[in-house]
Amino acid sequence: MNGTSRGGPSRGGASRGGGVRGFVRREWGPLFTAVRTALVTKRWRAIPLTLAAVCLTALFQVVQNQDRGYGPVHDIGFVRAEDPLWLALLRTPLSLFVPALDLPVWGALAQVLLVFGIAEICLGRRRTLAVAYLSTLAGTLYARVGIAIGPDSPFGLPASDALVVDTGPSAAVVGLAVYVCRRYRAYWTGGLVVLAMVVEVVVKPNLAGKEHLAAIAAVLVLIACASRRERRQGGVEPGPETRSWKPPIRS
């Protein structure tokens, strides 16, 4: 009886452990392998875009906090919904790297280093920049649409948000996170990112939170269009579970 009693819990514990390990391998295994392989073989040379983005973000933070630096940073990187559309579109690429003045810069730097780094390794530099810009642009354009809709709609914004400075990498970070999760079949992680952004809007409905949802919507449309094109062509994009798949560490 004692031997049977000792054996039962042991097998049950192993089964539970195997289930958790299996989930972790399926969810993050291919992504972890791609990132680890790139960093081990190329080290910091695997993420030049990310390092440049971190340095640019830090530089903008230092400059905009100087008496003579605030004006130039404002002119090239500050975006508001009240600005003419052409001017907002011109400033949007650099606005991604201008940290919000009311938030700790270390949060922005950590987001860029982690998410941009993973994306650059897994997607390549060009696609990382494209998805990041699409996400940021979606947020910028949504602000104008939301203000036009008005605060009475769940998708609208108050007119006062037209004066809010819309800068920082957060929309790009959210969009890249969702795109990478979909590309590497980390569906639970991607779902948690989306859920966290929805909860953010429910708990604190503001411009930033709704722009994050706009970025996610734009990325999901991009994913849907890419999947539809692949189906029409009769091909399937190589994924982490296929033999032909290799970590796309080049741009």
PDB file of C-alpha atoms in Angstrom:
ATOM      1  CA  MET A   1       0.000   0.000   0.000  1.00  0.00           C
ATOM      2  CA  ASN A   2       2.766   2.446   0.963  1.00  0.00           C
ATOM      3  CA  GLY A   3       4.670   1.792  -2.267  1.00  0.00           C
ATOM      4  CA  THR A   4       1.523   2.318  -4.320  1.00  0.00           C
ATOM      5  CA  SER A   5       0.719   5.510  -2.398  1.00  0.00           C
ATOM      6  CA  ARG A   6       4.176   6.947  -3.012  1.00  0.00           C
ATOM      7  CA  GLY A   7       4.091   6.067  -6.709  1.00  0.00           C
ATOM      8  CA  GLY A   8       0.704   7.678  -7.449  1.00  0.00           C
ATOM      9  CA  PRO A   9       1.485  11.299  -6.545  1.00  0.00           C
ATOM     10  CA  SER A  10       4.863  11.055  -8.229  1.00  0.00           C
ATOM     11  CA  ARG A  11       3.364  10.076 -11.572  1.00  0.00           C
ATOM     12  CA  GLY A  12       0.644  12.720 -11.232  1.00  0.00           C
ATOM     13  CA  GLY A  13       3.227  15.418 -10.480  1.00  0.00           C
ATOM     14  CA  ALA A  14       5.317  14.354 -13.470  1.00  0.00           C
ATOM     15  CA  SER A  15       2.248  14.510 -15.693  1.00  0.00           C
ATOM     16  CA  ARG A  16       1.376  18.005 -14.526  1.00  0.00           C
ATOM     17  CA  GLY A  17       4.978  19.106 -14.937  1.00  0.00           C
ATOM     18  CA  GLY A  18       5.096  17.623 -18.419  1.00  0.00           C
ATOM     19  CA  GLY A  19       1.892  19.441 -19.329  1.00  0.00           C
ATOM     20  CA  VAL A  20       3.288  22.789 -18.192  1.00  0.00           C
ATOM     21  CA  ARG A  21       6.630  22.162 -19.898  1.00  0.00           C
ATOM     22  CA  GLY A  22       4.845  21.096 -23.050  1.00  0.00           C
ATOM     23  CA  PHE A  23       2.781  24.271 -23.064  1.00  0.00           C
ATOM     24  CA  VAL A  24       5.879  26.410 -22.520  1.00  0.00           C
ATOM     25  CA  ARG A  25       7.706  24.640 -25.357  1.00  0.00           C
ATOM     26  CA  ARG A  26       4.792  25.080 -27.736  1.00  0.00           C
ATOM     27  CA  GLU A  27       4.112  28.680 -26.765  1.00  0.00           C
ATOM     28  CA  TRP A  28       7.615  30.123 -26.441  1.00  0.00           C
ATOM     29  CA  GLY A  29      10.024  27.418 -27.610  1.00  0.00           C
ATOM     30  CA  PRO A  30      10.434  28.502 -31.258  1.00  0.00           C
ATOM     31  CA  LEU A  31      10.566  32.178 -30.301  1.00  0.00           C
ATOM     32  CA  PHE A  32      13.136  31.574 -27.554  1.00  0.00           C
ATOM     33  CA  THR A  33      15.254  29.438 -29.876  1.00  0.00           C
ATOM     34  CA  ALA A  34      15.268  32.073 -32.612  1.00  0.00           C
ATOM     35  CA  VAL A  35      16.239  34.877 -30.229  1.00  0.00           C
ATOM     36  CA  ARG A  36      18.847  32.830 -28.367  1.00  0.00           C
ATOM     37  CA  THR A  37      20.466  31.560 -31.577  1.00  0.00           C
ATOM     38  CA  ALA A  38      20.762  35.075 -32.996  1.00  0.00           C
ATOM     39  CA  LEU A  39      22.195  36.562 -29.795  1.00  0.00           C
ATOM     40  CA  VAL A  40      24.662  33.705 -29.302  1.00  0.00           C
ATOM     41  CA  THR A  41      25.931  33.750 -32.881  1.00  0.00           C
ATOM     42  CA  LYS A  42      25.820  37.480 -33.605  1.00  0.00           C
ATOM     43  CA  ARG A  43      25.517  39.043 -30.144  1.00  0.00           C
ATOM     44  CA  TRP A  44      24.677  42.747 -30.389  1.00  0.00           C
ATOM     45  CA  ARG A  45      25.199  42.678 -34.154  1.00  0.00           C
ATOM     46  CA  ALA A  46      21.849  40.852 -34.354  1.00  0.00           C
ATOM     47  CA  ILE A  47      19.901  43.975 -33.334  1.00  0.00           C
ATOM     48  CA  PRO A  48      21.495  47.113 -34.820  1.00  0.00           C
ATOM     49  CA  LEU A  49      18.103  48.696 -35.501  1.00  0.00           C
ATOM     50  CA  THR A  50      17.026  48.162 -31.905  1.00  0.00           C
ATOM     51  CA  LEU A  51      20.224  49.641 -30.499  1.00  0.00           C
ATOM     52  CA  ALA A  52      19.881  52.657 -32.782  1.00  0.00           C
ATOM     53  CA  ALA A  53      16.250  53.088 -31.653  1.00  0.00           C
ATOM     54  CA  VAL A  54      17.247  52.916 -27.978  1.00  0.00           C
ATOM     55  CA  CYS A  55      20.000  55.493 -28.490  1.00  0.00           C
ATOM     56  CA  LEU A  56      17.678  57.775 -30.474  1.00  0.00           C
ATOM     57  CA  THR A  57      14.989  57.553 -27.787  1.00  0.00           C
ATOM     58  CA  ALA A  58      17.525  58.340 -25.060  1.00  0.00           C
ATOM     59  CA  LEU A  59      18.894  61.247 -27.114  1.00  0.00           C
ATOM     60  CA  PHE A  60      15.441  62.749 -27.622  1.00  0.00           C
ATOM     61  CA  GLN A  61      14.776  62.437 -23.899  1.00  0.00           C
ATOM     62  CA  VAL A  62      17.942  64.321 -23.013  1.00  0.00           C
ATOM     63  CA  VAL A  63      17.472  67.007 -25.648  1.00  0.00           C
ATOM     64  CA  GLN A  64      13.783  67.727 -24.981  1.00  0.00           C
ATOM     65  CA  ASN A  65      14.531  68.337 -21.309  1.00  0.00           C
ATOM     66  CA  GLN A  66      17.006  71.109 -22.164  1.00  0.00           C
ATOM     67  CA  ASP A  67      15.891  74.715 -22.441  1.00  0.00           C
ATOM     68  CA  ARG A  68      17.065  74.976 -26.034  1.00  0.00           C
ATOM     69  CA  GLY A  69      16.187  71.433 -26.972  1.00  0.00           C
ATOM     70  CA  TYR A  70      12.472  71.303 -26.317  1.00  0.00           C
ATOM     71  CA  GLY A  71      11.585  73.479 -29.315  1.00  0.00           C
ATOM     72  CA  PRO A  72      13.482  71.466 -31.957  1.00  0.00           C
ATOM     73  CA  VAL A  73      12.149  68.146 -30.633  1.00  0.00           C
ATOM     74  CA  HIS A  74       8.650  69.608 -30.589  1.00  0.00           C
ATOM     75  CA  ASP A  75       8.994  70.700 -34.224  1.00  0.00           C
ATOM     76  CA  ILE A  76      10.159  67.332 -35.552  1.00  0.00           C
ATOM     77  CA  GLY A  77       8.519  64.769 -33.260  1.00  0.00           C
ATOM     78  CA  PHE A  78       5.471  66.088 -31.394  1.00  0.00           C
ATOM     79  CA  VAL A  79       2.125  64.998 -32.848  1.00  0.00           C
ATOM     80  CA  ARG A  80      -1.299  66.311 -31.855  1.00  0.00           C
ATOM     81  CA  ALA A  81      -4.655  65.631 -33.437  1.00  0.00           C
ATOM     82  CA  GLU A  82      -5.151  69.377 -33.866  1.00  0.00           C
ATOM     83  CA  ASP A  83      -2.116  69.569 -36.172  1.00  0.00           C
ATOM     84  CA  PRO A  84      -2.631  69.645 -39.952  1.00  0.00           C
ATOM     85  CA  LEU A  85      -2.680  66.090 -41.277  1.00  0.00           C
ATOM     86  CA  TRP A  86       0.339  66.583 -43.526  1.00  0.00           C
ATOM     87  CA  LEU A  87       2.387  67.862 -40.603  1.00  0.00           C
ATOM     88  CA  ALA A  88       1.293  64.993 -38.352  1.00  0.00           C
ATOM     89  CA  LEU A  89       2.228  62.440 -41.032  1.00  0.00           C
ATOM     90  CA  LEU A  90       5.597  64.134 -41.468  1.00  0.00           C
ATOM     91  CA  ARG A  91       6.311  63.977 -37.733  1.00  0.00           C
ATOM     92  CA  THR A  92       4.890  60.501 -37.076  1.00  0.00           C
ATOM     93  CA  PRO A  93       8.034  58.440 -37.876  1.00  0.00           C
ATOM     94  CA  LEU A  94      10.170  60.351 -35.375  1.00  0.00           C
ATOM     95  CA  SER A  95       7.343  60.669 -32.837  1.00  0.00           C
ATOM     96  CA  LEU A  96       7.770  56.932 -32.270  1.00  0.00           C
ATOM     97  CA  PHE A  97      11.141  57.628 -30.623  1.00  0.00           C
ATOM     98  CA  VAL A  98      10.191  60.719 -28.616  1.00  0.00           C
ATOM     99  CA  PRO A  99       9.388  59.600 -25.041  1.00  0.00           C
ATOM    100  CA  ALA A 100       6.302  60.980 -23.364  1.00  0.00           C
ATOM    101  CA  LEU A 101       7.251  63.780 -20.976  1.00  0.00           C
ATOM    102  CA  ASP A 102       4.931  62.553 -18.222  1.00  0.00           C
ATOM    103  CA  LEU A 103       6.203  58.956 -18.146  1.00  0.00           C
ATOM    104  CA  PRO A 104       9.529  57.440 -16.981  1.00  0.00           C
ATOM    105  CA  VAL A 105      11.917  57.198 -19.918  1.00  0.00           C
ATOM    106  CA  TRP A 106      13.278  53.892 -18.618  1.00  0.00           C
ATOM    107  CA  GLY A 107       9.957  52.245 -19.419  1.00  0.00           C
ATOM    108  CA  ALA A 108      10.146  53.394 -23.032  1.00  0.00           C
ATOM    109  CA  LEU A 109      13.785  52.300 -23.350  1.00  0.00           C
ATOM    110  CA  ALA A 110      13.004  48.863 -21.898  1.00  0.00           C
ATOM    111  CA  GLN A 111      10.044  48.415 -24.253  1.00  0.00           C
ATOM    112  CA  VAL A 112      12.119  49.306 -27.290  1.00  0.00           C
ATOM    113  CA  LEU A 113      15.056  47.119 -26.280  1.00  0.00           C
ATOM    114  CA  LEU A 114      12.942  44.058 -25.518  1.00  0.00           C
ATOM    115  CA  VAL A 115      10.152  44.125 -28.094  1.00  0.00           C
ATOM    116  CA  PHE A 116      12.026  45.780 -30.952  1.00  0.00           C
ATOM    117  CA  GLY A 117      14.964  43.446 -30.309  1.00  0.00           C
ATOM    118  CA  ILE A 118      12.819  40.317 -30.488  1.00  0.00           C
ATOM    119  CA  ALA A 119      10.995  41.634 -33.557  1.00  0.00           C
ATOM    120  CA  GLU A 120      14.198  42.570 -35.368  1.00  0.00           C
ATOM    121  CA  ILE A 121      15.584  39.075 -34.857  1.00  0.00           C
ATOM    122  CA  CYS A 122      12.366  37.281 -35.758  1.00  0.00           C
ATOM    123  CA  LEU A 123      11.022  39.517 -38.537  1.00  0.00           C
ATOM    124  CA  GLY A 124      14.043  41.325 -39.901  1.00  0.00           C
ATOM    125  CA  ARG A 125      14.722  45.049 -39.858  1.00  0.00           C
ATOM    126  CA  ARG A 126      12.507  46.103 -42.740  1.00  0.00           C
ATOM    127  CA  ARG A 127       9.420  44.281 -41.550  1.00  0.00           C
ATOM    128  CA  THR A 128       9.986  45.449 -37.987  1.00  0.00           C
ATOM    129  CA  LEU A 129      10.089  49.061 -39.148  1.00  0.00           C
ATOM    130  CA  ALA A 130       7.038  48.544 -41.375  1.00  0.00           C
ATOM    131  CA  VAL A 131       4.899  47.019 -38.610  1.00  0.00           C
ATOM    132  CA  ALA A 132       6.080  49.602 -36.070  1.00  0.00           C
ATOM    133  CA  TYR A 133       5.229  52.476 -38.404  1.00  0.00           C
ATOM    134  CA  LEU A 134       1.857  50.981 -39.340  1.00  0.00           C
ATOM    135  CA  SER A 135       0.961  50.633 -35.653  1.00  0.00           C
ATOM    136  CA  THR A 136       2.016  54.182 -34.815  1.00  0.00           C
ATOM    137  CA  LEU A 137       0.266  55.595 -37.877  1.00  0.00           C
ATOM    138  CA  ALA A 138      -2.939  53.732 -36.992  1.00  0.00           C
ATOM    139  CA  GLY A 139      -2.933  55.357 -33.562  1.00  0.00           C
ATOM    140  CA  THR A 140      -2.230  58.799 -35.005  1.00  0.00           C
ATOM    141  CA  LEU A 141      -5.065  58.559 -37.528  1.00  0.00           C
ATOM    142  CA  TYR A 142      -7.461  57.026 -34.999  1.00  0.00           C
ATOM    143  CA  ALA A 143      -7.073  60.072 -32.733  1.00  0.00           C
ATOM    144  CA  ARG A 144      -8.549  62.272 -35.449  1.00  0.00           C
ATOM    145  CA  VAL A 145     -11.381  59.840 -36.186  1.00  0.00           C
ATOM    146  CA  GLY A 146     -12.148  59.372 -32.484  1.00  0.00           C
ATOM    147  CA  ILE A 147     -12.397  63.119 -31.899  1.00  0.00           C
ATOM    148  CA  ALA A 148     -14.662  63.455 -34.928  1.00  0.00           C
ATOM    149  CA  ILE A 149     -16.934  60.709 -33.545  1.00  0.00           C
ATOM    150  CA  GLY A 150     -17.131  62.405 -30.161  1.00  0.00           C
ATOM    151  CA  PRO A 151     -17.171  61.184 -26.545  1.00  0.00           C
ATOM    152  CA  ASP A 152     -20.707  59.794 -26.694  1.00  0.00           C
ATOM    153  CA  SER A 153     -19.512  56.738 -28.609  1.00  0.00           C
ATOM    154  CA  PRO A 154     -17.367  53.966 -27.048  1.00  0.00           C
ATOM    155  CA  PHE A 155     -14.973  54.489 -29.970  1.00  0.00           C
ATOM    156  CA  GLY A 156     -14.932  58.271 -29.664  1.00  0.00           C
ATOM    157  CA  LEU A 157     -12.752  60.781 -27.857  1.00  0.00           C
ATOM    158  CA  PRO A 158     -13.385  64.151 -26.215  1.00  0.00           C
ATOM    159  CA  ALA A 159     -12.375  67.265 -28.139  1.00  0.00           C
ATOM    160  CA  SER A 160      -9.776  68.063 -25.469  1.00  0.00           C
ATOM    161  CA  ASP A 161      -7.683  65.091 -26.635  1.00  0.00           C
ATOM    162  CA  ALA A 162      -6.825  67.084 -29.753  1.00  0.00           C
ATOM    163  CA  LEU A 163      -4.345  68.971 -27.560  1.00  0.00           C
ATOM    164  CA  VAL A 164      -2.683  65.867 -26.123  1.00  0.00           C
ATOM    165  CA  VAL A 165       0.875  65.274 -27.305  1.00  0.00           C
ATOM    166  CA  ASP A 166       0.918  61.827 -28.890  1.00  0.00           C
ATOM    167  CA  THR A 167       4.461  60.466 -28.746  1.00  0.00           C
ATOM    168  CA  GLY A 168       6.323  57.378 -27.642  1.00  0.00           C
ATOM    169  CA  PRO A 169       6.865  53.799 -28.814  1.00  0.00           C
ATOM    170  CA  SER A 170       3.965  52.133 -26.975  1.00  0.00           C
ATOM    171  CA  ALA A 171       1.642  51.681 -29.981  1.00  0.00           C
ATOM    172  CA  ALA A 172       4.511  50.269 -32.047  1.00  0.00           C
ATOM    173  CA  VAL A 173       5.499  47.956 -29.197  1.00  0.00           C
ATOM    174  CA  VAL A 174       1.957  46.589 -28.864  1.00  0.00           C
ATOM    175  CA  GLY A 175       1.604  46.093 -32.615  1.00  0.00           C
ATOM    176  CA  LEU A 176       4.954  44.336 -32.914  1.00  0.00           C
ATOM    177  CA  ALA A 177       4.181  42.086 -29.955  1.00  0.00           C
ATOM    178  CA  VAL A 178       0.917  40.913 -31.517  1.00  0.00           C
ATOM    179  CA  TYR A 179       2.521  40.417 -34.938  1.00  0.00           C
ATOM    180  CA  VAL A 180       5.433  38.371 -33.568  1.00  0.00           C
ATOM    181  CA  CYS A 181       3.098  36.237 -31.443  1.00  0.00           C
ATOM    182  CA  ARG A 182       0.977  35.446 -34.485  1.00  0.00           C
ATOM    183  CA  ARG A 183       4.043  34.704 -36.627  1.00  0.00           C
ATOM    184  CA  TYR A 184       5.437  32.293 -34.031  1.00  0.00           C
ATOM    185  CA  ARG A 185       2.106  30.732 -33.037  1.00  0.00           C
ATOM    186  CA  ALA A 186       2.317  32.115 -29.486  1.00  0.00           C
ATOM    187  CA  TYR A 187      -1.443  32.544 -29.517  1.00  0.00           C
ATOM    188  CA  TRP A 188      -1.977  32.599 -25.752  1.00  0.00           C
ATOM    189  CA  THR A 189       0.656  35.289 -25.301  1.00  0.00           C
ATOM    190  CA  GLY A 190      -0.787  37.349 -28.128  1.00  0.00           C
ATOM    191  CA  GLY A 191      -4.260  36.956 -26.654  1.00  0.00           C
ATOM    192  CA  LEU A 192      -3.012  38.167 -23.273  1.00  0.00           C
ATOM    193  CA  VAL A 193      -1.486  41.250 -24.889  1.00  0.00           C
ATOM    194  CA  VAL A 194      -4.803  42.077 -26.551  1.00  0.00           C
ATOM    195  CA  LEU A 195      -6.730  41.388 -23.345  1.00  0.00           C
ATOM    196  CA  ALA A 196      -4.394  43.629 -21.347  1.00  0.00           C
ATOM    197  CA  MET A 197      -4.983  46.490 -23.774  1.00  0.00           C
ATOM    198  CA  VAL A 198      -8.763  46.010 -23.581  1.00  0.00           C
ATOM    199  CA  VAL A 199      -8.624  46.030 -19.773  1.00  0.00           C
ATOM    200  CA  GLU A 200      -6.487  49.177 -19.913  1.00  0.00           C
ATOM    201  CA  VAL A 201      -9.184  50.977 -21.904  1.00  0.00           C
ATOM    202  CA  VAL A 202     -11.972  49.721 -19.625  1.00  0.00           C
ATOM    203  CA  VAL A 203     -10.159  50.743 -16.436  1.00  0.00           C
ATOM    204  CA  LYS A 204      -8.709  54.004 -17.755  1.00  0.00           C
ATOM    205  CA  PRO A 205     -10.318  55.105 -21.018  1.00  0.00           C
ATOM    206  CA  ASN A 206      -7.915  57.620 -22.535  1.00  0.00           C
ATOM    207  CA  LEU A 207      -6.240  58.455 -25.821  1.00  0.00           C
ATOM    208  CA  ALA A 208      -3.218  56.215 -25.302  1.00  0.00           C
ATOM    209  CA  GLY A 209      -5.243  53.120 -24.467  1.00  0.00           C
ATOM    210  CA  LYS A 210      -7.557  53.503 -27.453  1.00  0.00           C
ATOM    211  CA  GLU A 211      -4.598  54.127 -29.742  1.00  0.00           C
ATOM    212  CA  HIS A 212      -3.165  50.808 -28.576  1.00  0.00           C
ATOM    213  CA  LEU A 213      -6.378  49.098 -29.674  1.00  0.00           C
ATOM    214  CA  ALA A 214      -6.189  50.916 -33.002  1.00  0.00           C
ATOM    215  CA  ALA A 215      -2.634  49.634 -33.454  1.00  0.00           C
ATOM    216  CA  ILE A 216      -3.759  46.081 -32.687  1.00  0.00           C
ATOM    217  CA  ALA A 217      -6.650  46.388 -35.148  1.00  0.00           C
ATOM    218  CA  ALA A 218      -4.292  47.572 -37.901  1.00  0.00           C
ATOM    219  CA  VAL A 219      -1.893  44.687 -37.263  1.00  0.00           C
ATOM    220  CA  LEU A 220      -4.734  42.148 -37.253  1.00  0.00           C
ATOM    221  CA  VAL A 221      -5.913  43.489 -40.616  1.00  0.00           C
ATOM    222  CA  LEU A 222      -2.354  43.170 -41.915  1.00  0.00           C
ATOM    223  CA  ILE A 223      -2.177  39.572 -40.676  1.00  0.00           C
ATOM    224  CA  ALA A 224      -5.559  38.745 -42.222  1.00  0.00           C
ATOM    225  CA  CYS A 225      -4.526  40.201 -45.593  1.00  0.00           C
ATOM    226  CA  ALA A 226      -1.246  38.281 -45.556  1.00  0.00           C
ATOM    227  CA  SER A 227      -3.017  35.021 -44.668  1.00  0.00           C
ATOM    228  CA  ARG A 228      -5.588  35.559 -47.413  1.00  0.00           C
ATOM    229  CA  ARG A 229      -2.872  36.206 -49.976  1.00  0.00           C
ATOM    230  CA  GLU A 230      -1.052  33.036 -48.943  1.00  0.00           C
ATOM    231  CA  ARG A 231      -4.235  30.984 -49.286  1.00  0.00           C
ATOM    232  CA  ARG A 232      -4.879  32.412 -52.749  1.00  0.00           C
ATOM    233  CA  GLN A 233      -1.353  31.555 -53.799  1.00  0.00           C
ATOM    234  CA  GLY A 234      -1.812  28.054 -52.439  1.00  0.00           C
ATOM    235  CA  GLY A 235       1.227  28.347 -50.226  1.00  0.00           C
ATOM    236  CA  VAL A 236       1.817  28.423 -46.505  1.00  0.00           C
ATOM    237  CA  GLU A 237       4.329  30.700 -44.862  1.00  0.00           C
ATOM    238  CA  PRO A 238       7.054  28.584 -43.216  1.00  0.00           C
ATOM    239  CA  GLY A 239       6.514  28.520 -39.492  1.00  0.00           C
ATOM    240  CA  PRO A 240       8.565  27.474 -36.470  1.00  0.00           C
ATOM    241  CA  GLU A 241       7.192  23.950 -36.565  1.00  0.00           C
ATOM    242  CA  THR A 242       8.194  23.229 -40.176  1.00  0.00           C
ATOM    243  CA  ARG A 243      11.507  21.674 -41.167  1.00  0.00           C
ATOM    244  CA  SER A 244      12.246  24.416 -43.673  1.00  0.00           C
ATOM    245  CA  TRP A 245      11.892  27.152 -41.098  1.00  0.00           C
ATOM    246  CA  LYS A 246      14.944  29.115 -40.033  1.00  0.00           C
ATOM    247  CA  PRO A 247      15.075  32.161 -37.769  1.00  0.00           C
ATOM    248  CA  PRO A 248      14.854  35.163 -40.143  1.00  0.00           C
ATOM    249  CA  ILE A 249      17.659  37.104 -38.532  1.00  0.00           C
ATOM    250  CA  ARG A 250      18.590  39.115 -41.602  1.00  0.00           C
ATOM    251  CA  SER A 251      16.851  42.236 -42.788  1.00  0.00           C
TER     252      SER A 251
END
